[in-house]
Coordinates of C-alpha atoms in Angstrom, one line a residue:
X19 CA -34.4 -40.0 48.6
X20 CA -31.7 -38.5 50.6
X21 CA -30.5 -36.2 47.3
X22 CA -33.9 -35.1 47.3
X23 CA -34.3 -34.8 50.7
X24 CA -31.5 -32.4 50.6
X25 CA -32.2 -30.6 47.4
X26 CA -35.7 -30.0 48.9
X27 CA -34.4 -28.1 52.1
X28 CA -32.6 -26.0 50.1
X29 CA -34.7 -26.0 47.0
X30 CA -36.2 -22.1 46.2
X31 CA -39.1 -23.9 44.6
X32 CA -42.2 -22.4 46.0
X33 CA -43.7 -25.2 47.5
X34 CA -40.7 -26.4 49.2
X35 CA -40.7 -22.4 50.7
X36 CA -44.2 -23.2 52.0
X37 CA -43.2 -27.0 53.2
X38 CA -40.6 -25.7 55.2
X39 CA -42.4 -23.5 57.0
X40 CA -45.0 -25.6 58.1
X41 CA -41.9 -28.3 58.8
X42 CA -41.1 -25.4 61.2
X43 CA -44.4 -24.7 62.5
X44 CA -44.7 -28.4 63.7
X45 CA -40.9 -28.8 65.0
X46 CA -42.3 -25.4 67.3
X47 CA -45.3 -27.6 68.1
X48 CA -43.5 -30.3 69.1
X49 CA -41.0 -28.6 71.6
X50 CA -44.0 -27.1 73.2
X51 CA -45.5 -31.1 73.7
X52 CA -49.0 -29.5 71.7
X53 CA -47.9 -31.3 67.8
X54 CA -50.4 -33.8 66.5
X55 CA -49.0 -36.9 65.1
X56 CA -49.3 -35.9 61.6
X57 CA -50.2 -32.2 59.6
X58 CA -53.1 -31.1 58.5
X59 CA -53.4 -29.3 55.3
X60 CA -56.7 -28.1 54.6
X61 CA -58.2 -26.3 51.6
X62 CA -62.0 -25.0 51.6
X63 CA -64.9 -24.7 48.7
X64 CA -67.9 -22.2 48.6
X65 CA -70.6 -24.6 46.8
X66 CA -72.6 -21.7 45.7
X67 CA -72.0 -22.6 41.9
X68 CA -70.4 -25.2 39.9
X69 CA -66.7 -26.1 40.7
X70 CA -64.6 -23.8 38.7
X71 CA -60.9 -23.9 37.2
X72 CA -59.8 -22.3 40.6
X73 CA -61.1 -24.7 42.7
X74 CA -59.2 -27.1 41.3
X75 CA -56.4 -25.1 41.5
X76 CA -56.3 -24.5 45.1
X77 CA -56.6 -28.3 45.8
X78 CA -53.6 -28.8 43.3
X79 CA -51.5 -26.5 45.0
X80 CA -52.1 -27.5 48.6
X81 CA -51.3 -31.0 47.1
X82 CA -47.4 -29.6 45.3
X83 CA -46.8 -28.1 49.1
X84 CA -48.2 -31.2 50.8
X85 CA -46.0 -33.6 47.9
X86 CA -42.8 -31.5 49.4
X87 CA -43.3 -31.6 52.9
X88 CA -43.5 -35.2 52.5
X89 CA -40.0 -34.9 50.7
X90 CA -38.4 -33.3 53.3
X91 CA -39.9 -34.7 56.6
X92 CA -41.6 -38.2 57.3
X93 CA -44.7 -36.7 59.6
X94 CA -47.5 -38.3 57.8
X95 CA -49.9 -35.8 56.8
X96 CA -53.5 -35.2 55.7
X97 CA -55.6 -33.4 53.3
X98 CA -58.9 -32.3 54.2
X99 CA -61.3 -30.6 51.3
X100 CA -64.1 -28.8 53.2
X101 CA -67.2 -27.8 51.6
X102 CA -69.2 -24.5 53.1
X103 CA -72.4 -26.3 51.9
X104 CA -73.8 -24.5 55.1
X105 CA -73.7 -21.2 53.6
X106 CA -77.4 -19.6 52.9
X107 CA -77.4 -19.3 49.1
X108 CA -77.5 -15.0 48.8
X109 CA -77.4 -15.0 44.8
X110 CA -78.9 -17.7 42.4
X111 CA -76.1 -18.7 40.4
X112 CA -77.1 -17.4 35.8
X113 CA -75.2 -20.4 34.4
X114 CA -78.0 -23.4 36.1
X115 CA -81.5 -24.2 35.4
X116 CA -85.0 -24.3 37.1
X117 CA -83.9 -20.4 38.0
X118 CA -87.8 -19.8 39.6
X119 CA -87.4 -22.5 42.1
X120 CA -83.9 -21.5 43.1
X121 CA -85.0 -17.9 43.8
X122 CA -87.9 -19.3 45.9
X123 CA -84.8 -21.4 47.8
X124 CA -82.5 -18.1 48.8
X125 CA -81.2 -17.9 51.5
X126 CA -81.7 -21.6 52.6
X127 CA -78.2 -23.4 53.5
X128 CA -77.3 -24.8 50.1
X129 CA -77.9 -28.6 51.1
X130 CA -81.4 -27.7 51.6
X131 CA -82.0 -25.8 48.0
X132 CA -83.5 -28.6 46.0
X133 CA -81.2 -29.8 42.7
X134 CA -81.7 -27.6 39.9
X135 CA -80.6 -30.8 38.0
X136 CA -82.7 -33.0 39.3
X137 CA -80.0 -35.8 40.3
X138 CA -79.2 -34.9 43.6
X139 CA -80.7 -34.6 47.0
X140 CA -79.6 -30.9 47.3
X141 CA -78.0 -28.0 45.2
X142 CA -75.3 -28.6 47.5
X143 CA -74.8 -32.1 47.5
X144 CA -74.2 -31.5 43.3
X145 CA -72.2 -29.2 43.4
X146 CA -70.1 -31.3 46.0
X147 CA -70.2 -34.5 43.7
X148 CA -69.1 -32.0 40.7
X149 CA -65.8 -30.7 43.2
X150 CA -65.0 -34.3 44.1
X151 CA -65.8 -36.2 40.6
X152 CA -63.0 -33.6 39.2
X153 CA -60.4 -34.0 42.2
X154 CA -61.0 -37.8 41.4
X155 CA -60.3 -37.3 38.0
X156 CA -56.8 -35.9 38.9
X157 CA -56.2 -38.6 41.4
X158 CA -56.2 -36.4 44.3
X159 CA -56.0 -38.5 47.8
X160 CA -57.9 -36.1 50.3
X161 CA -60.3 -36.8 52.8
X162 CA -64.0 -34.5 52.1
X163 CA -65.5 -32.9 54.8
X164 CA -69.5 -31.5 54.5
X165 CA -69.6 -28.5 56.8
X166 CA -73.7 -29.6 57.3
X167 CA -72.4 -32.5 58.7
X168 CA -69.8 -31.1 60.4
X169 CA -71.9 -28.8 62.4
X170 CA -75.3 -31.0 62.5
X171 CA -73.2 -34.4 63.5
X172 CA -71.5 -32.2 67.0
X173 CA -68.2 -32.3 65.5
X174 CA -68.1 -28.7 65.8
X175 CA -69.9 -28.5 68.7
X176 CA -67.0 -27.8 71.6
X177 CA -66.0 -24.8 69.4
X178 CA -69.2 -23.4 69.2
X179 CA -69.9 -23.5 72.9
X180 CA -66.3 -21.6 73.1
X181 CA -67.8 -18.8 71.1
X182 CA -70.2 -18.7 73.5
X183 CA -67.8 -18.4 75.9
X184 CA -65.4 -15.9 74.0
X185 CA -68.6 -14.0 72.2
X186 CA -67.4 -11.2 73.3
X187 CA -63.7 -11.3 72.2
X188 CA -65.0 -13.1 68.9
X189 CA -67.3 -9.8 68.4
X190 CA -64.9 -7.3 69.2
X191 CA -62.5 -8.6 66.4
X192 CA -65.1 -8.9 64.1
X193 CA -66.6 -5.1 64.7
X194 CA -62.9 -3.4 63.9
X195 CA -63.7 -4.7 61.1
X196 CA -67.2 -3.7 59.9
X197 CA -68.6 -0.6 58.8
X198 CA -71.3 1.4 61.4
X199 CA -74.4 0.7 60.0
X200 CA -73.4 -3.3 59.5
X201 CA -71.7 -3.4 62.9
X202 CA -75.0 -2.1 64.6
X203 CA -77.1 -5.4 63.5
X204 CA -73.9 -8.2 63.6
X205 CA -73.4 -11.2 65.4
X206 CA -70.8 -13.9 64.6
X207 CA -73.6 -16.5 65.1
X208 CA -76.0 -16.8 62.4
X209 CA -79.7 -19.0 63.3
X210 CA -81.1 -21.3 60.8
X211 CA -84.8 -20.6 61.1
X212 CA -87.0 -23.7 62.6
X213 CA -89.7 -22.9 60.3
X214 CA -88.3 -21.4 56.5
X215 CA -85.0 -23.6 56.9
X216 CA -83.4 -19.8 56.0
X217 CA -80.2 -18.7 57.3
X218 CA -81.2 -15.4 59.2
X219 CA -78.9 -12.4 59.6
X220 CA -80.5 -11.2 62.8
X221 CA -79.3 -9.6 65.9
X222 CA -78.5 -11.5 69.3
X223 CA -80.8 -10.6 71.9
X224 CA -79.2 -12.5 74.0
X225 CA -76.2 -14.9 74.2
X226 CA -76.7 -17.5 77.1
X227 CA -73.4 -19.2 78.7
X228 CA -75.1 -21.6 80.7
X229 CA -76.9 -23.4 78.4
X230 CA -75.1 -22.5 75.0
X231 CA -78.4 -21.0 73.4
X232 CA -79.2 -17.6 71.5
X233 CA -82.0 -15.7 71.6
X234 CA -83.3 -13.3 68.6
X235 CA -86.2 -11.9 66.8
X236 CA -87.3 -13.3 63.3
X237 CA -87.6 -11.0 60.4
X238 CA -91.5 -10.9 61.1
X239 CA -90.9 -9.8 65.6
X240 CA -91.1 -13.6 66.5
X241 CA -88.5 -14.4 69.3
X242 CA -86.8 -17.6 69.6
X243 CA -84.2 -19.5 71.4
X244 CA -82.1 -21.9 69.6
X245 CA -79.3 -24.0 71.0
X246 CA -75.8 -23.2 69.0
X247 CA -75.4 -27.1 68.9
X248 CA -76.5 -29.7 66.5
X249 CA -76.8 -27.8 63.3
X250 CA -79.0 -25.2 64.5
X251 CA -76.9 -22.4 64.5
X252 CA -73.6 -21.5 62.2
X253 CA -71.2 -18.8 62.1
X254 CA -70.5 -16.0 59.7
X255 CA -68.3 -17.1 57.2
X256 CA -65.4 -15.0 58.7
X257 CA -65.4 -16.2 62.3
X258 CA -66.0 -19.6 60.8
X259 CA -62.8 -20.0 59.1
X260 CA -60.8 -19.3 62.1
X261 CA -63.3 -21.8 64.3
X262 CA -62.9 -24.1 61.9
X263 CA -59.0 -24.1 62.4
X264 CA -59.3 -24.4 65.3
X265 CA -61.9 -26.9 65.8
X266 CA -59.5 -29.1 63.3
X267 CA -56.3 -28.2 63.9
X268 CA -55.3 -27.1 60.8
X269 CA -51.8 -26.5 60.1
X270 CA -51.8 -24.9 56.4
X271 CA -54.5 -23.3 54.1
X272 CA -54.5 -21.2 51.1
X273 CA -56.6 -18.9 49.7
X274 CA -56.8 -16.1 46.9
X275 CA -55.9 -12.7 47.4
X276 CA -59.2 -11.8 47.9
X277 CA -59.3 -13.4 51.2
X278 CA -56.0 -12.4 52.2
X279 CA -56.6 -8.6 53.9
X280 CA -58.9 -11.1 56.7
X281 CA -56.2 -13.2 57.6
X282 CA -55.5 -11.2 60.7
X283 CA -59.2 -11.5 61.6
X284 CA -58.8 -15.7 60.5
X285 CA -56.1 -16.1 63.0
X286 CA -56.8 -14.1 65.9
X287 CA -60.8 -15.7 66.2
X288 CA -58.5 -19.1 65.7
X289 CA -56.6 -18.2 68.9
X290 CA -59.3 -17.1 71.2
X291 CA -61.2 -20.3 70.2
X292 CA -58.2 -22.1 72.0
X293 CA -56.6 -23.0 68.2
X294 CA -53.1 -22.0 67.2
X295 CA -52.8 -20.3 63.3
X296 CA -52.2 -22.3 60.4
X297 CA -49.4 -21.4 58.0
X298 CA -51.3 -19.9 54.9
X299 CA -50.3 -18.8 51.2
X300 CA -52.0 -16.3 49.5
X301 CA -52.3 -16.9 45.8
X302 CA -53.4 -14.1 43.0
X303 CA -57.1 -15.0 40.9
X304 CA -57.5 -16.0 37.8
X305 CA -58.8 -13.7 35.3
X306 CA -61.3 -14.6 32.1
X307 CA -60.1 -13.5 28.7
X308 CA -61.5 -10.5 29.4
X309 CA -59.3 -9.8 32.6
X310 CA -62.3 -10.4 34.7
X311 CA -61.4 -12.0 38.1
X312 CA -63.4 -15.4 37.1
X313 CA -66.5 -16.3 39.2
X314 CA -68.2 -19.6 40.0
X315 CA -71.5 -17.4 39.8
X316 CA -71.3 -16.2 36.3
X317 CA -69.8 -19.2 34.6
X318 CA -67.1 -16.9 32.9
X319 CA -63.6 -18.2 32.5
X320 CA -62.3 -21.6 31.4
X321 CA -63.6 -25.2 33.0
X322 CA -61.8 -28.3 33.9
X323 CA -63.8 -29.6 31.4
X324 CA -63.3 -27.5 29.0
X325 CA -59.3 -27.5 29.4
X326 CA -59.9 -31.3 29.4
X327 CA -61.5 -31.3 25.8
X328 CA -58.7 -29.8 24.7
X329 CA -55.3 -30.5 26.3
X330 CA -54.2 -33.2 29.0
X331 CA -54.5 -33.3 32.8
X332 CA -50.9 -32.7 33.1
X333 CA -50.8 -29.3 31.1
X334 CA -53.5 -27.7 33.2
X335 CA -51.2 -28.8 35.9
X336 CA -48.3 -27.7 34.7
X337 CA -49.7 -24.2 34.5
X338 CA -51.4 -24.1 37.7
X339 CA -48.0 -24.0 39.1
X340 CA -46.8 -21.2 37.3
X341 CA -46.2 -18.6 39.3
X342 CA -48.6 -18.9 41.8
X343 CA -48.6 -15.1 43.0
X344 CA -49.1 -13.5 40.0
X345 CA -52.4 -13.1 38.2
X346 CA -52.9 -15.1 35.7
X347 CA -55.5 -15.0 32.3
X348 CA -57.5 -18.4 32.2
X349 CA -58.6 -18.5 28.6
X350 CA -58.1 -21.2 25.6
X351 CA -55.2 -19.6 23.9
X352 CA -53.0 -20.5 27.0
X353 CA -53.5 -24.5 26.4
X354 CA -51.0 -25.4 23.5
X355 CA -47.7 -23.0 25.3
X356 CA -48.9 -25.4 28.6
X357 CA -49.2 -28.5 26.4
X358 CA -45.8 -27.6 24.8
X359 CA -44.0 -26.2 28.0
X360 CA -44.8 -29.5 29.8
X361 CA -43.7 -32.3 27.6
X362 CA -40.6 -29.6 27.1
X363 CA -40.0 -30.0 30.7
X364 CA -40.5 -33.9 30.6
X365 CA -37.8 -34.1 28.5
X366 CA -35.6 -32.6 30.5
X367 CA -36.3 -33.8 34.3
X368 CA -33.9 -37.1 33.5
X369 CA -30.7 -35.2 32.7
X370 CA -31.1 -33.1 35.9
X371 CA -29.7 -33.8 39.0
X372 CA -31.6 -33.9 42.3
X373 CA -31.5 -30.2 42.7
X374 CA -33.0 -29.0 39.0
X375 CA -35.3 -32.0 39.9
X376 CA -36.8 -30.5 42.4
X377 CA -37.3 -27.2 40.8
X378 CA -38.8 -28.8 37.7
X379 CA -42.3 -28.4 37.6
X380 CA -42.8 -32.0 36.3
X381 CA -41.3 -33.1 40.1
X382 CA -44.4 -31.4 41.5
X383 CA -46.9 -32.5 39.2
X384 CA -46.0 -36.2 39.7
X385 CA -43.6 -36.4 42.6
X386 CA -41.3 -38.9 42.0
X387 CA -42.9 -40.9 39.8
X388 CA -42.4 -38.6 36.1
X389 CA -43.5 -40.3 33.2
X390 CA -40.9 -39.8 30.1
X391 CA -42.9 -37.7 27.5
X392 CA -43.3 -40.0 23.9
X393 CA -44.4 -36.3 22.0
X394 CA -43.4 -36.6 18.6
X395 CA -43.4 -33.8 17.5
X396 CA -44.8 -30.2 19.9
X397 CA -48.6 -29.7 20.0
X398 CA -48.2 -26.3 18.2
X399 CA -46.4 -28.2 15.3
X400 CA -50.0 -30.6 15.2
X401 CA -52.1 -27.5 15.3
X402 CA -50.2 -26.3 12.1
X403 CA -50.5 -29.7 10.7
X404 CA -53.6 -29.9 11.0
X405 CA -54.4 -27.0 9.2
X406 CA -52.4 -27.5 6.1
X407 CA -53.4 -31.1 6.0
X408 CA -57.4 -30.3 6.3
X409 CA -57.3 -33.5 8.5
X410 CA -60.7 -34.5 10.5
X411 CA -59.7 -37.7 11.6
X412 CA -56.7 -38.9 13.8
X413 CA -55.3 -41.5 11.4
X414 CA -54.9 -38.8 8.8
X415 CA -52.5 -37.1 10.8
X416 CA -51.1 -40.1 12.1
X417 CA -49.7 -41.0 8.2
X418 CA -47.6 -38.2 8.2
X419 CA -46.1 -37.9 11.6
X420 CA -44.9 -41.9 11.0
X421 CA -43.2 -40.8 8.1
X422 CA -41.4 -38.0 9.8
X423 CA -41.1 -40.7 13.2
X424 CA -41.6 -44.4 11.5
X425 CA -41.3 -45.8 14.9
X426 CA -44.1 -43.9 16.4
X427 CA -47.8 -46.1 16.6
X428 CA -51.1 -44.7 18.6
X429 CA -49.9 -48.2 20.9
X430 CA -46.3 -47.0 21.4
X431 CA -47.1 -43.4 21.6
X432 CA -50.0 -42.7 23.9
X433 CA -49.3 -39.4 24.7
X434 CA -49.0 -38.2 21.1
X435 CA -52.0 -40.0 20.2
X436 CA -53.9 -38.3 22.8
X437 CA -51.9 -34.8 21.7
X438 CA -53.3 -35.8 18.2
X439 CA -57.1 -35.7 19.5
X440 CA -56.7 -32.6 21.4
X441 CA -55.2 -30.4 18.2
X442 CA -58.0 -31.9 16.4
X443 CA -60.6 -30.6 18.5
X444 CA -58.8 -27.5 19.2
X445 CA -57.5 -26.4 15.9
X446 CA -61.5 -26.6 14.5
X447 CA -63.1 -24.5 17.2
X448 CA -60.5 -22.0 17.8
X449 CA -57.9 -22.0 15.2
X450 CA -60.0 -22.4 12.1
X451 CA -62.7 -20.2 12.5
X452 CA -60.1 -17.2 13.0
X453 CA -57.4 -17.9 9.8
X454 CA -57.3 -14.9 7.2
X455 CA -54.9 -15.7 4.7
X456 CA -53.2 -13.2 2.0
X457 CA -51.6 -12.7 -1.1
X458 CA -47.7 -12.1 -0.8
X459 CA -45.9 -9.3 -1.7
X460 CA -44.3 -8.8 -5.0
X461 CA -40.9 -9.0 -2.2
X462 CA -42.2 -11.9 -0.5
X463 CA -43.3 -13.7 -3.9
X464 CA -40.1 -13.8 -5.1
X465 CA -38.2 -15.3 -1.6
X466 CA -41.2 -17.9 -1.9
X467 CA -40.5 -18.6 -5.6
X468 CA -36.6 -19.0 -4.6
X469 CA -37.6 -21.3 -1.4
X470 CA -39.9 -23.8 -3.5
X471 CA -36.9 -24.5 -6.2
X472 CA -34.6 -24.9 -3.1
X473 CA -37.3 -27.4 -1.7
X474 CA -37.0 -28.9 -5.4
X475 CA -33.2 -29.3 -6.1
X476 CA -30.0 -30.1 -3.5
X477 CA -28.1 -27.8 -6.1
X478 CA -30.5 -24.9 -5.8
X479 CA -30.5 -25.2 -1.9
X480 CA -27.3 -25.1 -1.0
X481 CA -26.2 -22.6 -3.9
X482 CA -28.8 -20.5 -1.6
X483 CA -26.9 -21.3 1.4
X484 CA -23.6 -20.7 -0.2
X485 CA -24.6 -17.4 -1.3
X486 CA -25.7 -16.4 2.6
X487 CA -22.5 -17.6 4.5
X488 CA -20.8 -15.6 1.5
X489 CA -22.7 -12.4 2.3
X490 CA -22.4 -13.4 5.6
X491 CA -18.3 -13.7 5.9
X492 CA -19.1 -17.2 7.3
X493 CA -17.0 -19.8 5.6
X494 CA -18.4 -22.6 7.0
X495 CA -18.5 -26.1 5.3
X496 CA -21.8 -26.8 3.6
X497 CA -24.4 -28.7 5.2
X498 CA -25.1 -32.4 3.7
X499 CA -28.8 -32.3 1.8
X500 CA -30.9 -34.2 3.7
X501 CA -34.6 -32.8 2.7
X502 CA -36.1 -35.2 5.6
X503 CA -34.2 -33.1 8.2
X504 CA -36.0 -30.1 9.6
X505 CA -32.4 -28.8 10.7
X506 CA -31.9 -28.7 6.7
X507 CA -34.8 -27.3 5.8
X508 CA -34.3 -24.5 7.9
X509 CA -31.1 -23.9 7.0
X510 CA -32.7 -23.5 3.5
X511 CA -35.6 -21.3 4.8
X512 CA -33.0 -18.9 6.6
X513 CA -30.7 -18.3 3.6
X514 CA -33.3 -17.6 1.5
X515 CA -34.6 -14.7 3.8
X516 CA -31.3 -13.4 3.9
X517 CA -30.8 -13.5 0.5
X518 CA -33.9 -11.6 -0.4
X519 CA -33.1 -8.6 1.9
X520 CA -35.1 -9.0 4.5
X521 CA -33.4 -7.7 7.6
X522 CA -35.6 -8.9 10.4
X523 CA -36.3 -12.5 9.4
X524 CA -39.0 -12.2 11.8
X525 CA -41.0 -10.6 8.6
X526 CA -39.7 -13.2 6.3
X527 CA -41.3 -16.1 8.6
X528 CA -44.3 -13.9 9.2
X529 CA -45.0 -13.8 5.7
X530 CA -44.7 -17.3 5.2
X531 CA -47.0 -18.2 8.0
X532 CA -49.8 -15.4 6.7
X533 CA -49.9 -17.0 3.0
X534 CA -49.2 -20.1 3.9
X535 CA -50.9 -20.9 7.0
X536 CA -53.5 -17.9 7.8
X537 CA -51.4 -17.2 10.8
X538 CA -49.3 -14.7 11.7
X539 CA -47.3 -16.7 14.3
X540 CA -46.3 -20.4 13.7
X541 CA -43.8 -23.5 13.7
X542 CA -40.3 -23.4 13.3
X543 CA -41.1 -23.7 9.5
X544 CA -38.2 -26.4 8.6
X545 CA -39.1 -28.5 11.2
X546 CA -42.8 -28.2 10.1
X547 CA -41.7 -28.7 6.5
X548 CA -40.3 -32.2 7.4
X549 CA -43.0 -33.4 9.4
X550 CA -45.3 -32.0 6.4
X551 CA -43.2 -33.4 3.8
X552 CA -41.4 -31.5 1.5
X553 CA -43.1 -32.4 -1.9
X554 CA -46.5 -31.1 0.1
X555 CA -44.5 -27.9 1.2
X556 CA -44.1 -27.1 -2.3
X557 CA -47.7 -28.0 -3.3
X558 CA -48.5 -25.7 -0.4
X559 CA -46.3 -22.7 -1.6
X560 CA -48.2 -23.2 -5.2
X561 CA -51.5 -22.7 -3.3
X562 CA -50.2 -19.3 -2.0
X563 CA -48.3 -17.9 -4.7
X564 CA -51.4 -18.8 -6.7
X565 CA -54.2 -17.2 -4.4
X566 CA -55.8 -20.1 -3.9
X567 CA -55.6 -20.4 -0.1
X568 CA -56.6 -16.6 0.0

């Protein structure tokens, strides 16, 4: 612990940069006699639609920087998930049903728009049981917070009467920031009305610091006089993130980019409601294959779910980390390079020392606890497999990576045997549907012709091999034939290319993967020829000098 400890403080990993300076924030508080007796980290959710990819994303993050501050200091912390479930709902969201009744619900706080679904007591108690049923599937420890309750159950109370008391100051932060015609009609306080239930964006006729109440005009001339206690009343979404700081005592938050020109507002209302600022991270948004900034209202973009069906936890993990500040598209032909990149990383974490540890994403995704990866072979390498093999079923695949690993079972190997599942699924609904295979080349016919009597005879092969190192100056020993070693094979592969002229082997494998797998990217083709077999290599290069697979 005291290698990590060390390697943390040091460590240019990004959430150690954030741990540290929270570290520092509460050493300040500390001196000053005003520190808590642990750190709050806090990270917030608009229910206005179903959870989304980025949601999760923010939790996961908070939760790397959280993991590291724990590394490098022993204040005991806490993670608090707060849900804006408060919030009238302005825009009904396309991808839900019942959309009628929903538009006959706007502008209600979302815990009082009935289910769309049917199985909850509110739109916004679903959509809270979707955010917490997928940080439950990642194991997330956090502590949820319902800003209904929070306001309705006096919790928030003290800071409310404070705005009262600070309206003034509140509003004169908040105006800079508004255009004329808005800034003509705005308060910071925002009445639920005692008869619709709607959340009304009204003017203040007048702010009472006696008794903590407002007074306004409905939409239809009606005045009333509410008390800013109890649930009545909430804030505008911008002077309630800095109250809610300070009502909390939050010491970090995050937040996309979006949010990030309002952080001056954020922690300046935080002040003058007696709070101090949080440390905060701003993170750049995900984008849809499209390069669309991805929206819980519109449905566009990946879901956990859908990254779920088709890779593990711990790859959508592992590329949530990823540079964090740089945008980032969200789409399904990201998941096999985050399958692959991860498990690459797994392999490596247990050579490192504590230094490369902590810099590995796999230290951050787990903490200390990183599982060794069992992958047999990489996930792109099943995808290919499962192409040229036409398998539907995990046991077909199964056959042949147990003859390329003969120690490998579904038992023994639980990772691969969930990686086998995944490339199933995956390789049918993305990869098949967009193969387009060819005929080779008169050029490329004849390497291919040369490459399936290498794949035939030891002679043949490393005559072919021979003939490179001799073109080649390289007077190297030859290799041993060994046609169950990819190394081998794609020794055999290579010379033939170079034998055959072609002076970017790029081509040579390009060619290869468009006759032969419909593709024109693929698997390090000796490697893939192993775990295929070579006898069904050569059946396969039949197929395509034949036309049969185009």
């Amino acid at each position: 612990m005291t290698d990590l400890r060390e390697a943390g403080m040091s460590s240019k990993a990004w959430p150690f940069d954030e741990a540290r300076k929270v570290l520092k924030r509460y050493e300040a508080s500390k001196k000053k006699g005003a520190a808590k007796d642990y750190v709050l980290f806090e990270t917030g959710y608009g229910p206005s639609g179903l959870p989304h990819i980025g949601t999760f994303g923010e939790v996961l993050r908070t939760t790397m920087i959280r993991r590291a501050f724990e590394v490098i200091s022993d204040v005991p912390t806490r993670l608090i998930c707060f849900s804006d479930d408060m919030d009238g709902m302005r825009k009904v969201p396309t991808n839900v049903p019942n959309q009628e009744m929903l538009k006959e619900n706007a502008q209600k706080p979302l815990t009082s728009v009935p289910d769309p679904f049917g199985e909850f007591e509110s739109f916004g108690h679903h959509n809270n049981a979707m955010l917490r049923r997928f940080l439950d599937t990642f194991g997330f420890e956090y502590e949820f917070y319902s800003a209904t309750e929070f306001y309705k159950s006096g919790q928030f109370d003290e800071v409310l009467k404070r705005a009262v008391d600070k309206y003034d100051e509140v509003m004169k932060v908040m105006l800079k920031s508004l255009r004329e015609e808005r800034a003509a009609t705005y308060s910071i306080f925002l009445p639920i009305h005692p008869e619709t239930g709607r959340v009304l964006y009204v003017p203040m006729k007048e702010v009472n610091k006696n008794d903590y109440t407002i007074t306004f005009d409905d939409e239809d001339g009606r005045e009333w006089t509410l008390p800013v206690t109890g649930g009545h009343v909430k804030l505008q979404w911008k002077p309630d993130f800095g109250a809610r700081w300070a009502a909390l005592g939050v010491d970090f938050e995050m937040y996309g980019k979006d949010h990030s020109t309002n952080t001056p507002i954020y922690d300046r209302i935080c002040e003058i409601l007696g709070g101090k600022k949080p440390e905060h991270f701003s993170y750049e948004l995900f984008l849809d294959a499209n390069g669309q900034k991805i929206s819980k209202s519109s449905g566009n973009g990946l879901s956990i779910d859908e990254w779920l069906t088709y890779a593990s936890t711990e790859s959508l993990s592992y590329f949530m980390y990823q540079k964090p500040k740089t945008a980032k598209r969200m789409h399904f032909d990201v998941i096999p390079r985050a399958m692959d990149e991860y498990h690459q990383q797994l392999r490596a974490y247990p050579t490192q020392d504590a230094a490369k540890q902590v810099a590995n994403p796999v230290f951050h995704i787990h903490g200390k606890d990183v599982p060794a990866s069992d992958m047999v072979v990489p996930f792109t390498m099943l995808l290919n497999l499962a192409s040229v093999a036409g398998a539907e079923e995990k046991a077909h695949l199964w056959k042949f990576l147990q003859r390329y690993a003969p120690e490998a079972t579904p038992e023994s190997h639980p990772q691969t045997d969930a990686a086998v599942g995944y490339a199933l699924r995956y390789y049918n609904d993305f990869v098949k549907p967009e193969k387009t295979f060819r005929a080779p080349s008169d050029a490329e016919r004849a390497a291919m012709e040369d490459l399936k009597a290498a794949f035939g005879s030891a002679d043949v092969a490393l005559d072919m091999i021979a003939k490179k190192n001799a073109a080649m100056g390289n007077d190297e020993p030859l290799p041993e034939a060994d046609f169950t070693d990819g190394d081998f094979l794609q020794s055999i592969v290579f010379a033939v290319g170079k034998n055959h002229g072609f002076e970017n082997l790029r081509d040579w494998f390009k060619a290869l993967y468009e006759v032969l797998l419909g593709q024109s990217q693929g698997p390090r083709f000796g490697s893939f020829a192993a775990l295929y077999g070579v006898d069904e290599t050569i059946a396969l290069l039949d197929k395509g000098l034949n036309g049969e697979l185009s």
